[in-house]
Coordinates of C-alpha atoms in Angstrom, one line a residue:
Chain A
M1 CA -80.2 38.0 -67.1
K2 CA -82.5 36.1 -64.8
K3 CA -81.0 35.6 -61.3
G4 CA -81.1 31.9 -60.6
T5 CA -80.1 29.5 -57.9
L6 CA -77.1 27.3 -58.4
K7 CA -77.4 23.8 -56.9
Q8 CA -74.3 21.8 -55.9
I9 CA -73.5 18.5 -54.3
L10 CA -70.1 18.6 -52.5
L11 CA -68.9 15.0 -52.0
I12 CA -66.0 14.6 -49.5
T13 CA -64.5 11.1 -49.6
D14 CA -61.2 9.3 -49.2
G15 CA -61.6 6.2 -51.2
C16 CA -63.5 4.2 -53.8
S17 CA -67.1 3.2 -53.8
N18 CA -67.7 -0.5 -53.2
K19 CA -71.4 -0.9 -53.2
G20 CA -74.3 -0.1 -55.6
E21 CA -74.4 1.6 -58.9
D22 CA -71.5 3.5 -60.6
P23 CA -71.2 7.0 -58.9
A24 CA -70.1 8.6 -62.2
A25 CA -73.5 7.5 -63.6
T26 CA -75.5 8.9 -60.8
A27 CA -73.4 12.1 -60.9
A28 CA -74.3 12.4 -64.6
L29 CA -77.9 12.0 -63.7
A30 CA -77.7 14.7 -61.1
N31 CA -76.0 17.0 -63.7
Q32 CA -79.0 16.4 -66.0
Q33 CA -81.2 17.7 -63.3
G34 CA -79.2 20.9 -63.1
I35 CA -77.1 19.9 -60.1
T36 CA -73.4 20.2 -60.2
V37 CA -71.4 17.4 -58.4
N38 CA -68.0 18.4 -57.0
V39 CA -65.7 16.0 -55.3
I40 CA -62.9 16.4 -52.8
G41 CA -60.6 13.5 -52.3
I42 CA -58.7 13.5 -49.0
L43 CA -55.3 11.9 -49.2
D44 CA -53.5 10.2 -46.4
D45 CA -50.1 11.6 -45.5
Q46 CA -48.4 8.4 -46.6
T47 CA -50.1 8.2 -50.0
E48 CA -47.5 8.7 -52.7
Q49 CA -49.7 8.2 -55.8
P50 CA -53.4 8.7 -55.4
E51 CA -54.3 5.7 -57.5
G52 CA -57.4 4.7 -55.5
L53 CA -58.8 8.1 -56.0
Q54 CA -59.1 8.2 -59.8
E55 CA -62.9 7.8 -59.3
V56 CA -62.9 11.3 -57.8
E57 CA -62.1 12.9 -61.1
E58 CA -64.5 10.7 -63.0
I59 CA -67.4 11.6 -60.7
A60 CA -66.8 15.3 -61.0
L61 CA -66.3 15.1 -64.8
S62 CA -69.7 13.5 -65.4
G63 CA -71.2 15.6 -62.6
G64 CA -70.2 18.8 -64.4
G65 CA -68.2 19.9 -61.4
V66 CA -64.7 20.3 -60.1
S67 CA -62.5 17.7 -58.4
Q68 CA -59.4 18.2 -56.2
L69 CA -57.2 15.9 -54.2
V70 CA -55.8 17.3 -51.0
Y71 CA -54.1 16.5 -47.7
K72 CA -56.3 17.2 -44.8
Q73 CA -54.2 20.1 -43.6
V74 CA -55.3 22.2 -46.5
L75 CA -58.9 21.1 -46.6
S76 CA -60.5 24.4 -45.6
Q77 CA -58.9 26.4 -48.4
T78 CA -59.7 23.6 -50.9
V79 CA -63.4 23.3 -50.0
Q80 CA -64.0 26.9 -50.6
A81 CA -61.9 27.1 -53.8
V82 CA -63.6 24.0 -55.3
T83 CA -67.1 25.4 -54.5
K84 CA -66.3 28.8 -56.0
Q85 CA -64.6 27.4 -59.0
A86 CA -67.6 25.1 -59.6
M87 CA -69.9 28.1 -59.4
T88 CA -67.7 30.0 -61.9
Q89 CA -67.6 27.0 -64.2
T90 CA -71.4 26.6 -64.1
L91 CA -72.0 30.3 -64.7
Q92 CA -69.4 30.3 -67.5
G93 CA -71.4 27.4 -69.0
F94 CA -74.5 29.6 -69.2
V95 CA -72.5 32.5 -70.6
N96 CA -70.9 30.2 -73.2
K97 CA -74.4 29.1 -74.3
E98 CA -75.4 32.8 -74.7
L99 CA -72.1 33.4 -76.6
Q100 CA -72.9 30.6 -79.0
Q101 CA -76.1 32.2 -79.9
I102 CA -74.3 35.4 -80.6
L103 CA -71.1 34.1 -82.2
G104 CA -72.4 30.9 -83.7
S105 CA -72.2 27.3 -82.5
G106 CA -68.9 25.8 -81.6
Q107 CA -67.6 29.1 -80.2
S108 CA -66.7 29.3 -76.5
M109 CA -64.8 31.7 -74.4
E110 CA -61.5 30.0 -75.1
D111 CA -61.9 30.9 -78.7
L112 CA -61.9 34.6 -78.0
A113 CA -58.7 36.6 -77.7
P114 CA -57.6 36.9 -74.1
E115 CA -58.2 40.7 -74.1
K116 CA -61.9 40.1 -74.9
R117 CA -62.4 37.5 -72.3
G118 CA -61.8 40.1 -69.6
E119 CA -65.2 41.8 -70.0
I120 CA -67.1 38.5 -70.1
M121 CA -65.3 37.3 -66.9
E122 CA -66.5 40.5 -65.2
V123 CA -70.1 39.4 -66.0
V124 CA -69.4 35.9 -64.8
E125 CA -67.9 37.3 -61.5
D126 CA -70.9 39.6 -61.0
M127 CA -73.3 36.6 -61.4
G128 CA -71.2 34.5 -59.1
E129 CA -71.3 37.1 -56.4
T130 CA -75.0 37.8 -56.5
C131 CA -76.6 34.4 -57.4
D132 CA -78.2 32.2 -54.8
L133 CA -76.5 29.0 -53.9
E134 CA -77.6 25.7 -52.5
V135 CA -74.9 23.2 -51.4
L136 CA -75.6 19.7 -50.2
V137 CA -72.5 18.4 -48.5
L138 CA -72.2 14.6 -48.7
I139 CA -69.6 13.2 -46.4
D140 CA -68.2 9.7 -46.6
T141 CA -68.1 8.3 -43.1
S142 CA -66.7 4.9 -43.8
A143 CA -64.1 3.7 -41.3
S144 CA -61.0 5.2 -42.9
M145 CA -62.5 8.7 -42.7
H146 CA -62.8 8.7 -39.0
D147 CA -59.7 10.7 -38.1
K148 CA -60.4 13.2 -40.9
L149 CA -63.9 14.2 -39.7
P150 CA -62.8 17.0 -37.3
T151 CA -61.0 18.7 -40.1
V152 CA -64.0 18.3 -42.4
K153 CA -66.1 20.0 -39.8
E154 CA -63.7 22.9 -39.5
A155 CA -63.6 23.2 -43.3
L156 CA -67.4 23.4 -43.6
I157 CA -67.7 26.1 -41.0
D158 CA -65.1 27.9 -42.9
L159 CA -67.0 27.5 -46.1
S160 CA -70.0 29.0 -44.6
I161 CA -68.0 32.1 -43.5
S162 CA -66.7 32.5 -47.1
L163 CA -70.0 32.0 -48.8
N164 CA -71.9 34.2 -46.4
S165 CA -69.5 37.0 -47.2
R166 CA -71.1 37.0 -50.7
I167 CA -74.0 39.3 -51.7
G168 CA -76.2 36.3 -52.8
R169 CA -78.0 34.0 -50.4
N170 CA -76.9 30.5 -49.4
R171 CA -78.4 27.4 -48.1
F172 CA -76.5 24.4 -46.8
C173 CA -77.3 20.9 -45.6
I174 CA -75.2 18.0 -44.7
Y175 CA -75.7 14.3 -45.3
S176 CA -73.4 11.4 -44.4
F177 CA -73.2 8.0 -46.0
P178 CA -73.6 5.1 -45.5
G179 CA -76.7 5.8 -43.3
K180 CA -77.9 3.5 -40.6
K181 CA -80.8 2.0 -42.6
K182 CA -80.9 4.1 -45.7
D183 CA -78.1 5.0 -48.2
I184 CA -77.6 8.5 -46.7
Q185 CA -78.3 10.0 -43.3
K186 CA -79.3 13.5 -42.6
V187 CA -76.9 15.3 -40.4
F188 CA -78.0 18.9 -40.7
D189 CA -81.1 20.2 -42.4
W190 CA -81.2 23.1 -45.0
S191 CA -80.0 26.3 -43.2
P192 CA -78.3 29.5 -44.2
Q193 CA -75.5 29.1 -41.6
L194 CA -73.3 26.1 -40.7
D195 CA -72.1 27.4 -37.4
A196 CA -74.5 25.1 -35.5
I197 CA -72.9 21.9 -36.9
S198 CA -70.4 21.7 -34.1
T199 CA -73.2 20.1 -32.0
V200 CA -74.3 17.6 -34.6
F201 CA -70.9 16.4 -35.9
P202 CA -69.8 14.1 -33.0
K203 CA -72.8 12.0 -33.7
L204 CA -71.2 10.6 -36.9
T205 CA -70.4 6.9 -36.7
S206 CA -68.1 5.3 -39.2
G207 CA -69.1 2.1 -41.0
G208 CA -67.3 -0.2 -43.4
I209 CA -69.0 0.1 -46.8
T210 CA -68.9 3.1 -49.2
P211 CA -72.0 3.2 -51.4
T212 CA -71.0 6.5 -53.2
G213 CA -73.3 5.9 -56.2
P214 CA -76.6 5.4 -54.3
A215 CA -75.6 8.2 -52.0
I216 CA -75.4 10.7 -54.8
R217 CA -78.7 9.5 -56.1
E218 CA -80.4 10.1 -52.8
A219 CA -78.7 13.4 -52.3
M220 CA -80.1 14.6 -55.6
Y221 CA -83.6 13.9 -54.3
Q222 CA -83.0 16.2 -51.4
F223 CA -83.0 19.2 -53.7
G224 CA -86.0 17.8 -55.4
R225 CA -88.0 17.6 -52.2
K226 CA -87.2 21.2 -51.4
S227 CA -88.0 22.5 -54.8
L228 CA -91.2 20.5 -54.8
R229 CA -92.2 22.3 -51.6
R230 CA -91.2 25.6 -53.2
S231 CA -93.1 24.9 -56.4
F232 CA -96.1 24.2 -54.2
R233 CA -95.7 27.7 -52.9
N234 CA -94.7 29.5 -56.0
G235 CA -96.7 27.4 -58.5
N236 CA -93.7 27.1 -60.9
E237 CA -90.4 25.3 -61.2
P238 CA -91.2 21.7 -61.7
G239 CA -89.6 19.3 -59.2
V240 CA -87.0 16.8 -60.3
E241 CA -88.7 13.9 -58.6
E242 CA -90.1 12.5 -61.9
A243 CA -86.6 11.8 -63.2
Chain B
M1 CA -51.2 27.5 -48.3
G2 CA -51.5 24.3 -50.1
T3 CA -48.6 25.0 -52.4
N4 CA -47.2 21.6 -53.0
Q5 CA -49.9 19.8 -51.3
A6 CA -52.6 20.3 -54.0
W7 CA -52.1 18.5 -57.2
K8 CA -51.7 20.8 -60.2
K9 CA -51.5 19.8 -63.8
H10 CA -49.2 22.6 -65.0
N11 CA -46.5 21.8 -62.5
K12 CA -45.8 18.6 -64.3
E13 CA -45.6 20.3 -67.7
I14 CA -43.6 23.4 -67.0
R15 CA -39.9 23.0 -66.2
P16 CA -36.9 25.3 -66.4
G17 CA -35.5 25.4 -69.9
I18 CA -38.8 25.0 -71.8
H19 CA -40.2 27.7 -74.0
I20 CA -43.8 28.9 -73.6
T21 CA -45.1 30.4 -76.8
G22 CA -48.3 32.4 -76.9
K23 CA -51.1 31.3 -79.2
W24 CA -52.3 34.8 -80.0
H25 CA -49.3 37.2 -79.7
K26 CA -46.6 34.6 -80.6
N27 CA -44.2 35.8 -77.9
S28 CA -41.9 33.1 -76.7
Y29 CA -40.8 33.0 -73.0
L30 CA -37.9 30.8 -71.7
I31 CA -38.7 29.5 -68.3
K32 CA -35.7 30.0 -65.9
K33 CA -37.0 28.9 -62.5
E34 CA -40.1 28.8 -60.2
L35 CA -40.5 32.0 -58.1
G36 CA -43.5 30.9 -56.0
S37 CA -46.7 29.1 -56.0
G38 CA -50.1 29.8 -54.5
A39 CA -53.6 28.4 -54.4
I40 CA -54.4 29.6 -57.8
G41 CA -51.2 29.3 -59.8
T42 CA -47.5 29.3 -60.1
V43 CA -45.1 32.2 -60.9
Y44 CA -42.0 31.6 -62.9
L45 CA -39.0 33.7 -63.8
C46 CA -38.7 33.9 -67.5
E47 CA -36.6 35.5 -70.2
W48 CA -37.9 37.2 -73.3
N49 CA -36.0 39.3 -75.8
G50 CA -33.1 39.4 -73.4
R51 CA -35.2 40.8 -70.6
T52 CA -36.4 39.1 -67.5
A53 CA -40.1 39.0 -66.5
A54 CA -42.4 37.1 -64.3
L55 CA -44.9 34.6 -65.8
K56 CA -47.9 33.4 -64.0
V57 CA -49.8 30.3 -65.1
S58 CA -52.8 28.4 -63.7
D59 CA -54.9 25.3 -64.4
T60 CA -58.0 27.5 -64.4
S61 CA -57.8 30.0 -67.2
T62 CA -60.6 32.1 -65.9
S63 CA -58.7 33.1 -62.8
M64 CA -55.9 34.4 -64.9
T65 CA -58.3 36.5 -66.9
V66 CA -59.7 37.9 -63.6
E67 CA -56.3 38.7 -62.3
V68 CA -55.4 40.5 -65.5
N69 CA -58.6 42.6 -65.1
V70 CA -57.3 43.6 -61.7
L71 CA -53.9 44.5 -62.9
K72 CA -55.4 46.6 -65.6
S73 CA -57.5 48.6 -63.2
L74 CA -54.7 49.0 -60.8
E75 CA -52.6 50.5 -63.5
K76 CA -55.1 53.3 -63.8
V77 CA -54.7 54.4 -60.2
Q78 CA -52.7 57.6 -59.8
G79 CA -49.4 57.8 -57.9
N80 CA -46.9 55.1 -57.1
P81 CA -47.7 51.8 -58.9
L82 CA -49.8 49.5 -56.8
G83 CA -48.8 46.3 -58.5
P84 CA -46.4 45.0 -61.1
S85 CA -47.1 46.3 -64.6
L86 CA -48.7 43.9 -67.1
V87 CA -46.6 42.8 -70.2
D88 CA -48.7 40.2 -72.0
I89 CA -51.6 37.8 -71.7
D90 CA -51.9 34.7 -73.9
D91 CA -52.8 31.0 -74.1
W92 CA -50.3 28.2 -74.4
T93 CA -51.0 24.7 -75.7
S94 CA -48.7 22.3 -73.9
P95 CA -47.0 19.4 -75.7
L96 CA -49.6 17.1 -74.0
G97 CA -52.3 19.2 -75.7
N98 CA -53.6 21.0 -72.6
Q99 CA -54.5 24.6 -72.9
Y100 CA -53.3 27.1 -70.2
T101 CA -53.8 30.8 -69.9
F102 CA -50.8 32.7 -68.7
Y103 CA -49.9 36.3 -68.2
V104 CA -46.5 38.1 -68.0
M105 CA -45.7 40.9 -65.7
E106 CA -42.8 43.1 -64.7
Y107 CA -40.2 41.1 -62.5
L108 CA -39.7 43.1 -59.3
Q109 CA -36.5 42.5 -57.4
G110 CA -36.0 43.2 -53.8
Q111 CA -35.8 41.9 -50.3
S112 CA -38.4 40.4 -48.0
L113 CA -39.8 42.7 -45.4
A114 CA -38.5 40.5 -42.6
S115 CA -34.9 40.3 -43.8
F116 CA -34.8 44.1 -44.5
I117 CA -36.0 45.0 -41.1
R118 CA -33.6 42.5 -39.5
Q119 CA -30.7 44.0 -41.4
Q120 CA -31.5 47.7 -41.4
G121 CA -33.1 48.1 -38.1
K122 CA -36.5 48.5 -36.4
E123 CA -36.9 52.2 -37.4
W124 CA -38.1 50.9 -40.7
I125 CA -41.1 49.3 -39.2
G126 CA -43.0 52.6 -39.0
V127 CA -41.8 53.7 -42.4
F128 CA -43.1 50.5 -44.1
M129 CA -46.4 50.6 -42.1
L130 CA -47.0 54.1 -43.4
Q131 CA -46.1 53.2 -47.0
L132 CA -48.4 50.2 -46.9
L133 CA -51.2 52.2 -45.4
E134 CA -50.8 54.9 -48.0
D135 CA -51.0 52.3 -50.8
L136 CA -54.0 50.6 -49.1
E137 CA -55.7 53.9 -48.9
R138 CA -55.3 54.6 -52.6
L139 CA -56.4 51.1 -53.4
H140 CA -59.5 51.3 -51.2
Q141 CA -60.3 54.7 -52.6
S142 CA -60.4 53.2 -56.1
G143 CA -62.9 50.6 -54.9
W144 CA -60.6 47.6 -54.3
I145 CA -59.5 45.5 -51.3
F146 CA -56.2 43.7 -51.5
G147 CA -57.4 40.5 -49.8
D148 CA -54.4 38.3 -49.8
L149 CA -52.0 40.7 -48.0
K150 CA -49.1 38.7 -46.6
T151 CA -45.3 38.9 -46.4
D152 CA -44.9 36.6 -49.5
N153 CA -46.8 39.2 -51.5
I154 CA -44.7 42.2 -50.3
L155 CA -41.2 43.1 -51.5
V156 CA -38.9 45.9 -50.4
L157 CA -37.3 47.5 -53.5
H158 CA -34.0 49.3 -52.9
S159 CA -32.8 52.9 -53.2
P160 CA -34.9 54.3 -51.9
P161 CA -36.4 51.5 -49.9
R162 CA -40.1 51.2 -50.9
V163 CA -42.5 48.4 -50.3
R164 CA -44.3 47.0 -53.3
W165 CA -47.0 44.4 -53.8
I166 CA -46.0 41.6 -56.2
D167 CA -49.2 39.5 -56.4
V168 CA -52.6 40.9 -56.8
G169 CA -54.5 37.6 -57.1
G170 CA -56.7 38.2 -54.0
T171 CA -57.7 41.8 -54.9
T172 CA -61.5 42.0 -54.7
K173 CA -64.0 44.7 -55.4
I174 CA -65.3 46.3 -52.2
G175 CA -68.4 44.7 -50.8
R176 CA -67.8 41.3 -52.3
A177 CA -66.4 38.1 -50.8
I178 CA -62.6 38.0 -50.6
K179 CA -61.3 36.0 -53.6
E180 CA -58.1 34.5 -52.2
Y181 CA -56.6 34.6 -48.7
T182 CA -54.1 32.9 -46.5
E183 CA -55.3 31.5 -43.2
F184 CA -52.7 33.1 -40.9
Y185 CA -53.6 36.6 -42.2
D186 CA -57.4 36.0 -42.6
R187 CA -59.6 37.4 -39.9
G188 CA -62.3 34.8 -40.8
Y189 CA -59.8 32.0 -39.8
W190 CA -59.3 33.7 -36.4
G191 CA -63.0 34.0 -36.0
L192 CA -62.6 37.8 -35.8
G193 CA -64.8 38.9 -38.7
T194 CA -66.3 38.0 -42.1
R195 CA -64.6 37.6 -45.4
R196 CA -66.5 40.5 -46.9
A197 CA -64.1 42.9 -48.8
E198 CA -63.9 46.0 -46.7
P199 CA -60.9 48.2 -45.6
S200 CA -60.8 46.6 -42.1
Y201 CA -60.1 43.2 -43.7
D202 CA -56.8 44.5 -45.1
L203 CA -55.9 46.4 -41.9
F204 CA -56.2 43.1 -39.9
A205 CA -54.0 41.4 -42.4
L206 CA -51.5 44.2 -42.1
V207 CA -51.1 43.6 -38.4
M208 CA -50.5 39.9 -39.2
V209 CA -47.8 40.9 -41.7
F210 CA -45.8 42.6 -39.0
L211 CA -46.5 39.8 -36.5
H212 CA -45.1 37.4 -39.1
V213 CA -41.9 39.5 -39.4
F214 CA -41.3 38.8 -35.7
Y215 CA -42.7 35.2 -35.6
P216 CA -41.1 33.8 -38.7
K217 CA -42.6 30.3 -38.0
R218 CA -46.1 31.9 -37.5
F219 CA -48.4 30.3 -34.9
E220 CA -51.6 28.5 -34.8
K221 CA -55.1 29.2 -33.6
K222 CA -55.8 28.3 -30.0
Q223 CA -59.2 27.2 -28.6
S224 CA -59.5 30.3 -26.4
S225 CA -60.3 33.8 -27.5
S226 CA -58.3 34.7 -30.6
Q227 CA -58.5 38.4 -29.9
V228 CA -56.8 38.1 -26.5
F229 CA -54.3 35.6 -28.0
L230 CA -53.3 37.9 -30.8
I231 CA -53.0 41.0 -28.6
N232 CA -50.7 39.0 -26.3
K233 CA -48.6 38.1 -29.3
I234 CA -48.3 41.8 -30.2
N235 CA -47.4 42.8 -26.7
A236 CA -44.7 40.2 -26.5
V237 CA -42.7 41.8 -29.4
K238 CA -40.4 44.5 -28.0
E239 CA -39.9 46.2 -31.5
L240 CA -43.7 46.7 -31.8
T241 CA -44.1 48.4 -28.5
P242 CA -44.6 51.9 -29.9
Y243 CA -47.4 50.7 -32.2
R244 CA -49.2 48.4 -29.7
T245 CA -52.4 50.4 -29.4
V246 CA -52.8 50.9 -33.1
L247 CA -52.1 47.3 -33.9
R248 CA -54.6 46.2 -31.2
K249 CA -57.3 48.5 -32.6
A250 CA -56.7 47.1 -36.1
V251 CA -57.1 43.5 -34.8
E252 CA -60.4 44.6 -33.1
G253 CA -61.6 46.1 -36.4
K254 CA -61.8 49.6 -35.0
Y255 CA -60.6 51.4 -38.0
Q256 CA -63.0 52.1 -40.9
T257 CA -60.3 53.4 -43.2
S258 CA -56.5 53.0 -43.6
A259 CA -56.2 56.8 -43.5
E260 CA -57.5 56.7 -39.9
M261 CA -55.0 54.1 -38.9
R262 CA -52.2 56.0 -40.8
V263 CA -52.8 59.1 -38.7
E264 CA -52.5 57.1 -35.5
V265 CA -49.3 55.4 -36.7
I266 CA -47.9 58.9 -37.4
N267 CA -48.9 60.0 -33.9
C268 CA -47.1 57.0 -32.5
M269 CA -44.0 57.8 -34.4
Y270 CA -44.1 61.5 -33.3
H271 CA -44.7 60.5 -29.7
M272 CA -41.7 58.0 -29.9
Q273 CA -39.5 60.7 -31.4
K274 CA -40.4 63.2 -28.7
M275 CA -39.7 60.6 -26.0
S276 CA -36.3 59.7 -27.4
R277 CA -35.5 63.4 -27.9
S278 CA -36.3 64.4 -24.3
R279 CA -34.3 61.3 -23.2
T280 CA -31.3 62.5 -25.2
N281 CA -31.8 66.0 -23.9
K282 CA -31.5 64.8 -20.3
N283 CA -28.4 62.8 -21.2
V284 CA -26.4 65.4 -23.0
Q285 CA -27.5 68.7 -21.5
K286 CA -24.4 70.6 -22.4
S287 CA -24.7 70.1 -26.1
T288 CA -28.3 71.6 -26.0
S289 CA -27.1 75.1 -25.5
L290 CA -27.4 76.0 -29.2
P291 CA -31.0 74.9 -29.7
M292 CA -31.8 76.6 -26.4
L293 CA -30.3 79.8 -27.6
A294 CA -32.3 79.5 -30.8
E295 CA -35.5 78.8 -28.8
A296 CA -34.9 81.8 -26.6
G297 CA -34.3 84.0 -29.7
G298 CA -37.6 82.7 -31.1
I299 CA -39.5 83.6 -28.0
T300 CA -37.9 87.1 -27.9
L301 CA -38.9 87.6 -31.5
L302 CA -42.5 86.5 -30.9
A303 CA -42.7 88.8 -27.9
T304 CA -41.4 91.8 -29.9
M305 CA -44.0 91.1 -32.6
Y306 CA -46.8 91.1 -30.1
Y307 CA -45.4 94.3 -28.6
L308 CA -45.4 96.0 -32.0
L309 CA -48.9 94.7 -32.7
S310 CA -50.2 96.1 -29.5
L311 CA -48.6 99.4 -30.3
L312 CA -50.4 99.5 -33.6
L313 CA -53.8 98.8 -32.0

């Protein structure tokens, strides 16, 4: 099977969007471009029922990704679990498509007896270990996120340790929203390591509005720009800009 | 770990008293109580055909499939069993219509490492270290790294006391990225190495297991050098004094294999025994006459043999 690059947006937020288009719609759009949108909703310690965060699940559902609500103390573990789980889910999607060609349409892995799934999962695991991965981290920096940002930073450095222990290559970049003038603001450009973010993180300033939808749309174009540049080099792989 | 801090679907649907019936094999398991919960799933005590077993269920069915793969390959490793034996794997459709994959394994009963050592004495520390290192060596030899080695995943079975691993969820093929880990035991968290699955990863976690025994509340990372911090923590535990050097070297990632570390633990124990023997010899000199006599006899015998040999030549 062809070794590909998985593209993910990891949205880290603590509340609902309140400006611009529906984030679930832009997430669906990103998913159409082959980008998975994962969402981590950070809960406050006082929050009993995470009502305000229902949006989190909806964004991930239409973005073809994984969502998880957590308290900030366990953020590190969750960030890496969500990223890996989303990779597995995407790869499993590919495998399911192949399976449908073999077994006939409407068949997926869940329709196979548990014993038979084992071998397929081994293939999925192999792919997850060796494929290349691009993660765009999109951080909500609206006012309420302020005290959570140091934890987010730790969690991202930790994610980089985990992913760089894989065989496949990784590239990360970080954007925050809302930006000063634009919808999103570049914090850290595409790089294989995240160790250097310690220096850029304190620069984040928290604002009042949460334009999650427009932020996802802009984030999607950041993959586009890069793959455009790459298609210029390689002469294949059309960019997603025309979407 | 984020046990009750992460929101899981199955926790709301599975309660003691309900029956979980498999879609494929039709076995029915009565849930008795929750045994433990991790990042991936929850383990319940269950009853089936009058026998007790442990049932693990997760929101993500693929991770259950992966764990069963691990259990199956561990069953093939020769010698003492490395994990619990697998009983069943199946799907369950909940009353709400959600589908979960679960597996059933042998229910191992025993005591935690900490409470056993507290009750039975510190001489068991070395024994359990050797047992764990032996198991790790066999696991590594067969191409796997345990990954999530921690006190919660270790049980001391009785008569004879033997440590056993009860959850193999983190077990990863050598050379890959560790699948599941717990921060306190993870060298990546301490900034002392990668999360690539290699023997030294497990050996670091092993040190943390014994630190956890003596620091039941654990401790958190400090801003300063983790290496110095952890070594100070080791040195502060009186019971670990004989093993200080070995534990320090494991924290520093100096051992390439568990066999290497095992040899040095044996040396420590031998050294310790010799020290305590010479101490008792000094204390009770009168009672040593018999071994002294035997020793003298041995030397005489050896001398005679040499003498005879020289005659022959």
